[in-house]
Coordinates of C-alpha atoms in Angstrom, one line a residue:
M740 CA -16.4 61.5 -51.9
F741 CA -15.2 59.0 -54.5
T742 CA -16.5 58.5 -57.9
Q743 CA -19.1 56.0 -58.1
F744 CA -19.3 53.3 -61.0
G745 CA -22.0 51.3 -61.6
K746 CA -22.3 47.3 -61.2
G747 CA -20.1 44.9 -62.5
F748 CA -17.4 47.8 -63.5
L749 CA -13.8 46.3 -63.0
F750 CA -10.7 47.7 -61.4
G751 CA -7.5 46.5 -62.2
T752 CA -3.7 47.1 -62.8
A753 CA -1.7 46.3 -65.5
T754 CA 1.9 44.9 -66.5
A755 CA 4.2 43.6 -69.2
A756 CA 6.5 40.3 -69.5
Y757 CA 9.4 41.8 -70.4
Q758 CA 9.0 44.8 -68.0
I759 CA 8.4 42.6 -64.8
E760 CA 9.3 39.3 -65.3
G761 CA 13.3 38.8 -65.3
G762 CA 14.4 35.5 -65.9
W763 CA 15.6 36.6 -69.2
N764 CA 17.2 33.4 -70.4
E765 CA 16.0 30.4 -68.1
D766 CA 14.1 27.4 -68.6
G767 CA 14.7 27.4 -71.8
K768 CA 13.0 30.7 -73.1
G769 CA 14.4 32.3 -76.3
M770 CA 15.9 35.9 -76.6
S771 CA 13.3 38.5 -77.6
I772 CA 14.1 41.9 -79.5
W773 CA 13.9 43.8 -76.2
D774 CA 16.8 41.2 -74.4
K775 CA 19.0 42.4 -77.4
F776 CA 18.2 46.2 -77.3
S777 CA 18.6 46.6 -73.9
H778 CA 22.2 44.6 -73.9
T779 CA 23.2 47.1 -76.0
K780 CA 25.4 50.3 -75.0
G781 CA 23.7 53.1 -75.1
K782 CA 19.9 52.1 -75.8
I783 CA 18.9 52.6 -71.9
R784 CA 18.7 55.9 -70.6
D785 CA 19.7 54.5 -67.2
G786 CA 21.7 51.6 -68.3
S787 CA 19.6 49.2 -66.9
T788 CA 17.9 46.0 -68.6
G789 CA 14.9 43.6 -68.1
D790 CA 17.3 40.8 -67.0
V791 CA 15.9 40.9 -63.6
A792 CA 13.2 43.4 -63.2
C793 CA 10.6 43.2 -60.7
N794 CA 11.7 39.2 -60.6
T795 CA 8.2 38.3 -61.3
Y796 CA 9.5 34.8 -62.8
H797 CA 10.4 33.7 -59.5
D798 CA 7.9 35.0 -57.3
F799 CA 4.6 36.6 -58.6
Q800 CA 2.7 35.2 -55.5
K801 CA 3.4 38.4 -53.1
D802 CA 1.9 40.7 -55.8
I803 CA -0.9 38.9 -56.2
D804 CA -1.6 38.9 -52.5
L805 CA -0.9 42.6 -52.2
M806 CA -3.4 43.1 -55.8
S807 CA -5.9 41.2 -53.1
S808 CA -5.2 42.9 -50.2
L809 CA -6.1 46.8 -52.5
Q810 CA -9.4 44.7 -53.6
M811 CA -8.4 44.8 -57.4
D812 CA -10.8 43.1 -59.4
A813 CA -8.6 41.9 -62.7
Y814 CA -5.2 42.0 -63.6
R815 CA -3.9 42.6 -67.3
F816 CA -0.5 40.9 -67.8
S817 CA 1.5 39.7 -70.9
I818 CA 2.7 36.4 -72.4
S819 CA 6.4 36.2 -73.4
W820 CA 6.3 34.7 -77.0
S821 CA 9.8 33.7 -76.9
R822 CA 9.2 32.2 -73.3
V823 CA 6.6 30.0 -74.4
M824 CA 8.0 29.7 -77.9
P825 CA 11.9 30.2 -78.0
E826 CA 12.1 30.9 -81.6
G827 CA 8.8 32.3 -82.4
R828 CA 7.2 29.6 -84.0
G829 CA 7.7 25.6 -83.9
A830 CA 9.1 24.4 -80.9
V831 CA 7.2 25.1 -77.5
N832 CA 8.7 25.4 -74.4
Q833 CA 6.8 23.5 -71.7
K834 CA 8.1 25.2 -68.8
G835 CA 7.2 28.6 -70.0
L836 CA 3.6 27.3 -70.2
E837 CA 3.8 26.1 -66.9
Y838 CA 4.7 29.5 -65.5
Y839 CA 1.7 31.1 -66.6
D840 CA -0.7 28.1 -65.9
R841 CA 0.6 28.8 -62.4
L842 CA 0.6 32.4 -62.8
V843 CA -3.4 32.1 -63.9
D844 CA -4.2 29.5 -61.1
A845 CA -2.9 31.7 -58.5
L846 CA -4.8 35.0 -60.0
L847 CA -8.0 32.5 -59.9
E848 CA -7.5 31.3 -56.5
K849 CA -7.5 35.2 -54.9
G850 CA -11.0 35.9 -57.4
I851 CA -8.9 38.2 -59.6
R852 CA -9.8 37.9 -63.3
P853 CA -7.2 37.5 -65.6
F854 CA -7.0 39.8 -69.0
V855 CA -4.0 38.7 -71.2
T856 CA -2.1 40.1 -73.5
L857 CA -0.6 38.1 -76.5
F858 CA 1.9 40.6 -77.6
H859 CA 3.2 43.4 -75.6
W860 CA 6.3 44.8 -78.0
D861 CA 8.6 41.5 -77.4
T862 CA 8.9 40.0 -80.7
P863 CA 11.0 36.6 -80.7
Y864 CA 14.6 37.9 -81.4
A865 CA 14.6 34.6 -83.9
L866 CA 11.6 36.3 -85.9
F867 CA 13.5 39.1 -86.0
E868 CA 16.6 37.7 -87.6
K869 CA 14.6 35.5 -90.3
Y870 CA 11.6 37.9 -91.2
K871 CA 12.7 41.4 -89.4
G872 CA 9.9 40.7 -87.2
F873 CA 6.6 42.4 -88.2
A874 CA 8.1 44.0 -91.1
G875 CA 7.7 40.7 -92.4
R876 CA 3.8 38.9 -93.5
E877 CA 5.4 35.8 -92.2
T878 CA 5.3 37.1 -88.9
A879 CA 1.8 37.8 -89.0
Q880 CA 0.7 34.4 -89.6
Y881 CA 3.2 33.0 -86.9
F882 CA 1.7 35.2 -84.2
A883 CA -1.9 33.8 -84.8
E884 CA -0.2 30.1 -84.3
Y885 CA 1.0 31.3 -81.0
A886 CA -2.4 32.8 -80.2
G887 CA -3.7 29.4 -81.2
L888 CA -1.7 27.9 -78.9
V889 CA -1.7 29.8 -76.1
V890 CA -5.7 29.9 -75.7
Q891 CA -5.7 25.8 -76.6
R892 CA -3.5 25.9 -73.1
L893 CA -5.1 28.8 -70.8
G894 CA -8.7 29.5 -72.9
D895 CA -10.1 26.9 -69.9
R896 CA -10.0 29.4 -67.2
V897 CA -9.0 32.9 -69.0
K898 CA -11.8 34.4 -70.9
D899 CA -10.7 37.6 -71.3
W900 CA -7.7 38.6 -74.2
I901 CA -6.0 41.2 -75.9
T902 CA -4.2 40.7 -79.1
L903 CA -1.8 43.4 -79.2
N904 CA -0.9 46.2 -77.2
E905 CA -0.1 49.8 -78.8
P906 CA 0.8 48.6 -82.2
W907 CA 1.5 52.2 -83.2
E908 CA 4.4 52.8 -80.4
H909 CA 5.8 49.2 -81.6
A910 CA 5.8 50.6 -85.0
M911 CA 6.6 54.1 -84.7
M912 CA 9.1 54.1 -81.7
G913 CA 10.8 50.5 -82.8
H914 CA 10.9 51.0 -86.3
F915 CA 10.5 54.5 -87.4
L916 CA 12.2 56.7 -84.8
G917 CA 14.0 53.6 -83.4
E918 CA 13.9 54.6 -80.0
H919 CA 12.8 51.2 -78.8
A920 CA 13.7 47.9 -79.9
P921 CA 14.6 46.4 -82.5
G922 CA 16.2 50.3 -82.8
I923 CA 15.1 50.5 -86.7
R924 CA 14.8 53.9 -88.4
N925 CA 13.0 53.9 -91.5
P926 CA 9.4 55.1 -92.5
W927 CA 8.8 52.4 -95.2
T928 CA 9.5 49.8 -92.4
Y929 CA 7.0 51.5 -90.3
F930 CA 4.2 51.1 -92.4
K931 CA 4.8 47.2 -92.8
V932 CA 5.0 46.8 -89.3
A933 CA 1.8 48.5 -88.9
H934 CA 0.0 46.5 -91.5
H935 CA 1.3 43.3 -90.4
Q936 CA 0.6 43.8 -87.0
L937 CA -2.8 44.3 -87.6
L938 CA -2.9 41.3 -90.1
G939 CA -1.8 39.1 -87.0
H940 CA -4.3 40.5 -84.9
G941 CA -7.1 39.5 -87.3
L942 CA -5.3 36.0 -88.6
A943 CA -5.1 35.7 -84.2
V944 CA -8.6 36.4 -83.8
Q945 CA -9.8 33.8 -85.8
A946 CA -7.4 31.0 -84.8
M947 CA -8.6 31.6 -81.2
R948 CA -12.1 31.3 -82.1
S949 CA -11.4 28.2 -83.5
M950 CA -10.0 27.0 -80.5
R951 CA -13.1 28.1 -78.4
T952 CA -16.2 30.2 -78.7
D953 CA -16.4 31.5 -75.2
L954 CA -13.6 33.8 -75.3
N955 CA -13.8 37.7 -74.8
I956 CA -11.3 38.9 -77.2
G957 CA -9.9 42.5 -78.1
V958 CA -7.2 45.0 -79.1
T959 CA -5.5 47.4 -77.0
L960 CA -4.6 51.0 -78.9
S961 CA -3.0 54.0 -77.5
Q962 CA -5.2 56.7 -78.1
F963 CA -4.6 60.7 -78.5
P964 CA -7.2 63.6 -78.8
V965 CA -4.8 65.7 -81.6
Y966 CA -4.5 69.4 -80.7
P967 CA -2.4 72.0 -82.7
A968 CA 0.9 73.1 -80.8
N969 CA -0.2 76.6 -81.0
Y970 CA -3.8 77.5 -79.2
E971 CA -4.5 79.9 -81.9
A972 CA -3.8 78.0 -85.1
S973 CA -4.0 78.8 -88.6
E974 CA -5.4 76.4 -91.0
K975 CA -2.2 74.7 -92.4
E976 CA -1.7 73.8 -88.7
M977 CA -5.3 72.4 -88.4
E978 CA -4.8 70.6 -91.5
S979 CA -1.6 68.9 -89.6
V980 CA -3.6 68.0 -87.1
K981 CA -6.2 66.2 -89.1
M982 CA -3.0 64.4 -90.6
A983 CA -1.3 63.4 -87.2
D984 CA -4.7 62.3 -86.3
M985 CA -5.3 60.0 -89.3
F986 CA -1.8 58.9 -88.4
I987 CA -2.0 57.8 -85.2
N988 CA -5.4 57.1 -84.3
R989 CA -7.7 56.5 -87.6
F990 CA -5.0 54.2 -89.3
Y991 CA -5.8 51.5 -86.6
L992 CA -9.4 52.2 -85.6
D993 CA -10.5 52.6 -89.0
G994 CA -8.7 49.0 -89.9
I995 CA -9.9 47.4 -87.3
F996 CA -13.8 48.6 -87.1
K997 CA -13.9 49.8 -90.7
G998 CA -11.9 47.1 -92.8
K999 CA -10.0 50.0 -94.4
Y1000 CA -7.4 52.9 -93.6
P1001 CA -8.3 56.2 -94.3
E1002 CA -7.9 57.3 -98.0
E1003 CA -6.7 60.6 -97.4
L1004 CA -3.7 59.3 -95.5
L1005 CA -2.6 56.7 -98.0
S1006 CA -2.8 59.2 -101.1
K1007 CA -0.5 61.4 -99.1
L1008 CA 1.8 58.4 -98.2
W1009 CA 1.5 56.3 -101.5
P1010 CA 5.2 56.0 -101.8
I1011 CA 5.6 54.5 -98.4
A1012 CA 2.4 52.9 -97.5
P1013 CA 2.2 49.5 -96.7
K1014 CA 1.6 46.4 -99.6
I1015 CA -2.1 45.9 -98.8
H1016 CA -2.9 41.7 -100.1
Q1017 CA -6.2 40.5 -101.2
G1018 CA -8.1 39.2 -98.3
D1019 CA -5.5 41.4 -95.6
M1020 CA -8.6 44.1 -94.8
E1021 CA -11.0 41.7 -94.3
A1022 CA -9.1 40.0 -91.8
I1023 CA -8.2 42.5 -90.0
N1024 CA -11.8 43.5 -89.8
Q1025 CA -13.0 40.4 -88.1
P1026 CA -15.5 41.5 -85.3
I1027 CA -14.2 41.7 -81.7
D1028 CA -15.9 41.8 -78.5
F1029 CA -14.1 45.2 -77.1
L1030 CA -11.6 47.8 -77.7
G1031 CA -8.9 47.9 -75.3
V1032 CA -7.9 52.0 -74.3
N1033 CA -4.6 53.4 -73.3
Y1034 CA -4.6 57.0 -72.8
Y1035 CA -2.4 59.3 -70.9
G1036 CA -2.9 62.8 -72.5
R1037 CA -3.0 64.5 -75.1
I1038 CA -0.3 64.6 -78.6
F1039 CA 0.2 67.9 -80.0
A1040 CA 1.0 68.3 -83.9
T1041 CA 3.0 71.1 -85.6
R1042 CA 3.2 71.8 -89.2
K1043 CA 6.7 71.1 -90.5
G1044 CA 7.1 71.2 -94.4
Y1045 CA 10.3 69.8 -94.5
I1046 CA 8.8 66.3 -93.2
P1047 CA 8.1 64.1 -96.4
F1048 CA 4.5 63.4 -97.2
L1049 CA 3.1 64.2 -93.7
K1050 CA 4.7 67.8 -93.5
T1051 CA 3.6 66.7 -89.9
W1052 CA 5.5 66.3 -86.5
V1053 CA 4.0 65.5 -83.3
D1054 CA 5.2 65.8 -79.8
R1055 CA 3.5 65.8 -76.1
G1056 CA 4.7 69.5 -75.6
Y1057 CA 2.7 73.0 -76.6
T1058 CA 3.8 76.5 -77.1
D1059 CA 1.0 78.0 -75.0
D1060 CA 0.0 77.7 -71.5
R1061 CA -3.5 78.1 -71.8
Y1062 CA -3.7 74.3 -72.5
A1063 CA -2.1 73.2 -69.2
H1064 CA -4.4 71.8 -66.8
P1065 CA -5.6 74.1 -63.3
I1066 CA -4.6 71.1 -60.9
L1067 CA -2.6 68.5 -63.2
G1068 CA -0.6 70.8 -65.2
A1069 CA 1.1 70.5 -68.6
H1070 CA 0.7 66.7 -69.4
G1071 CA -2.8 66.6 -67.4
Y1072 CA -5.7 66.1 -69.8
P1073 CA -8.7 64.1 -68.3
E1074 CA -11.2 65.3 -70.6
G1075 CA -9.3 63.5 -73.4
F1076 CA -11.5 60.6 -72.0
K1077 CA -14.8 62.5 -73.3
E1078 CA -13.4 63.5 -76.4
L1079 CA -12.1 59.7 -77.3
A1080 CA -15.6 58.2 -76.0
K1081 CA -17.6 60.6 -77.9
R1082 CA -16.1 59.4 -81.2
Y1083 CA -16.0 55.9 -80.5
R1084 CA -20.1 56.4 -79.7
E1085 CA -20.6 58.3 -83.0
E1086 CA -17.9 56.9 -85.7
Y1087 CA -17.1 53.4 -84.2
G1088 CA -20.7 52.2 -83.4
N1089 CA -20.1 52.3 -79.4
P1090 CA -17.9 49.3 -79.0
V1091 CA -17.4 48.0 -75.4
V1092 CA -14.0 49.6 -73.7
Y1093 CA -11.8 48.8 -71.0
I1094 CA -9.2 51.4 -70.2
T1095 CA -6.4 49.1 -70.2
E1096 CA -4.0 51.7 -69.2
N1097 CA -3.4 55.1 -67.6
G1098 CA -1.6 56.5 -64.7
T1099 CA 1.4 58.7 -64.2
V1100 CA 5.3 59.1 -63.1
G1101 CA 6.2 59.4 -59.7
D1102 CA 8.7 58.0 -56.8
E1103 CA 7.1 58.9 -53.8
I1104 CA 5.3 56.7 -51.5
A1105 CA 3.1 59.7 -50.4
D1106 CA 2.6 60.3 -53.8
N1107 CA -0.6 63.3 -53.4
D1108 CA 0.0 64.3 -57.1
R1109 CA -0.6 60.7 -58.4
I1110 CA -4.2 60.7 -55.9
D1111 CA -5.0 64.1 -57.5
Y1112 CA -4.5 62.3 -61.0
L1113 CA -6.6 59.5 -60.4
T1114 CA -9.2 61.8 -58.9
H1115 CA -9.9 63.6 -62.0
Y1116 CA -9.0 61.0 -64.7
L1117 CA -11.7 58.5 -63.0
K1118 CA -14.0 61.8 -62.6
S1119 CA -13.7 62.2 -66.5
L1120 CA -14.3 58.5 -67.2
R1121 CA -17.4 58.5 -65.3
E1122 CA -18.9 61.7 -67.5
A1123 CA -18.0 59.5 -70.5
I1124 CA -20.0 57.1 -69.3
D1125 CA -23.2 59.0 -68.4
E1126 CA -23.0 60.5 -71.9
G1127 CA -23.4 57.3 -73.0
S1128 CA -20.5 55.0 -73.6
D1129 CA -20.2 51.3 -72.8
I1130 CA -16.6 51.4 -70.7
R1131 CA -16.5 48.6 -68.5
G1132 CA -13.3 48.8 -66.8
Y1133 CA -10.2 50.5 -65.6
F1134 CA -6.6 49.0 -65.6
Y1135 CA -4.0 51.5 -63.6
W1136 CA -0.4 51.4 -65.6
S1137 CA 1.5 50.2 -63.3
L1138 CA 0.9 47.5 -60.4
L1139 CA 5.0 47.6 -60.2
D1140 CA 7.6 50.4 -60.9
N1141 CA 9.1 48.2 -63.8
F1142 CA 11.8 48.4 -66.6
E1143 CA 9.8 51.1 -68.6
W1144 CA 11.3 50.5 -71.9
N1145 CA 14.1 53.0 -73.0
S1146 CA 13.7 55.0 -69.8
G1147 CA 15.0 52.1 -67.6
L1148 CA 14.1 51.4 -63.8
A1149 CA 14.1 55.2 -62.9
C1150 CA 10.5 55.9 -64.4
R1151 CA 8.3 55.0 -61.5
M1152 CA 4.7 54.4 -62.2
G1153 CA 3.5 51.5 -59.9
L1154 CA 1.2 51.5 -57.5
L1155 CA 3.9 49.5 -55.5
H1156 CA 7.0 51.0 -55.1
V1157 CA 10.0 48.4 -55.9
D1158 CA 13.4 48.5 -54.2
H1159 CA 14.8 46.7 -57.2
E1160 CA 18.3 46.1 -55.7
T1161 CA 16.1 44.0 -52.4
Q1162 CA 12.8 43.4 -54.8
Q1163 CA 11.1 45.2 -51.5
R1164 CA 7.6 46.1 -52.2
T1165 CA 6.0 49.0 -50.9
V1166 CA 2.3 50.1 -51.6
R1167 CA 2.4 53.9 -52.1
D1168 CA -0.5 56.4 -50.9
S1169 CA -2.2 56.1 -54.5
G1170 CA -2.8 52.2 -53.7
Y1171 CA -4.5 52.3 -51.0
W1172 CA -6.5 55.5 -52.1
L1173 CA -7.5 53.2 -54.9
R1174 CA -8.5 50.5 -52.8
D1175 CA -10.9 52.8 -50.8
L1176 CA -12.5 54.3 -54.0
I1177 CA -13.4 50.3 -55.0
A1178 CA -14.3 49.6 -51.4
N1179 CA -16.6 52.4 -51.5
Q1180 CA -18.1 51.8 -54.8
E1181 CA -22.2 51.6 -53.7
S1182 CA -22.6 48.6 -55.9
R1183 CA -20.1 46.6 -53.6
K1184 CA -22.0 47.5 -50.8

């Protein structure tokens, strides 16, 4: 028996430009920070790059046809900023815009609703060279100009827009830990990037609304229920949980929905806190139409006294097997959907929510583990809706086995298996399972 979702609930899949398109230096596209990073020896675990990836720049139709055969309602993809504006500002590359014109038209022809993400981590390298990307305030304004340009071109057909994807990851992995592009390790830079991304989001919302009044605009945040790594945690360990939650989740939620950052967090981090100019928080606090949530599992906090300011560290591991899910194992935590949704209802006004990413790793075509994962996570999502949350759609990550950032091509999360040598697609059993779930919704019969 498939979990039932209500009338109008959307099922879709998600991708990102650098992870699938290829065509990295074709038809006038500029270089992005991920082009530079992946070409740097030792940065990608399997030595691969996104130069070709899934080659959708040359052929997106076969994937759209497969999405249609799997009965997908919607497709979340991102625009490559440097394909549209090679320098990130100024001159516009018409061939880049034409590519996205064709992609949108092909989706609509199949009855698939496009959700467009404007920034999925691939900052134009020219903006990094001049302003250090979002470490510079200027990039926030250029992002808004780019957003307005893309809406002007596609907004007659695309109504659903996401400004940023996972600003915490881009700031943390790219500018604090240095494991993602551009490979910087600096806590001061982290907070500059975090704040300027949110400023760019707010300015982009303003620019987009000035172009059209009929758009459905949101932002996508990665979200993690935070738990102590030790099952029976001390008071100090619980304080670490609180700090981690503010650092990872509330900084972004409070900025966007409340127009302020958590005061307790900023007071502890004052030497490295971002410089907030007059009007910044009002810009960040622009009304949005929905919150996109990327959710995979819990994160665990440990007290580390030697870490400056926060005294806290986080990872996905824990020290007690009592945390393990009885079927999904160490990393499965479907109940997190309900925990996060409860927070949004009680603290953030119960916004409209789309689950813009959720999925798991597995190479097999007969991927029963992924089907188990989907079964449990979607059941929990349905329970969150029953508890009163306004959740309107679910996007599986990912449509394709793509270039999974610093893991390269080896980390396979697609409903479609991809042979990257031949570009042959094979639908996994989980893809057919999801198709059958969609077809068996009572609202569709």
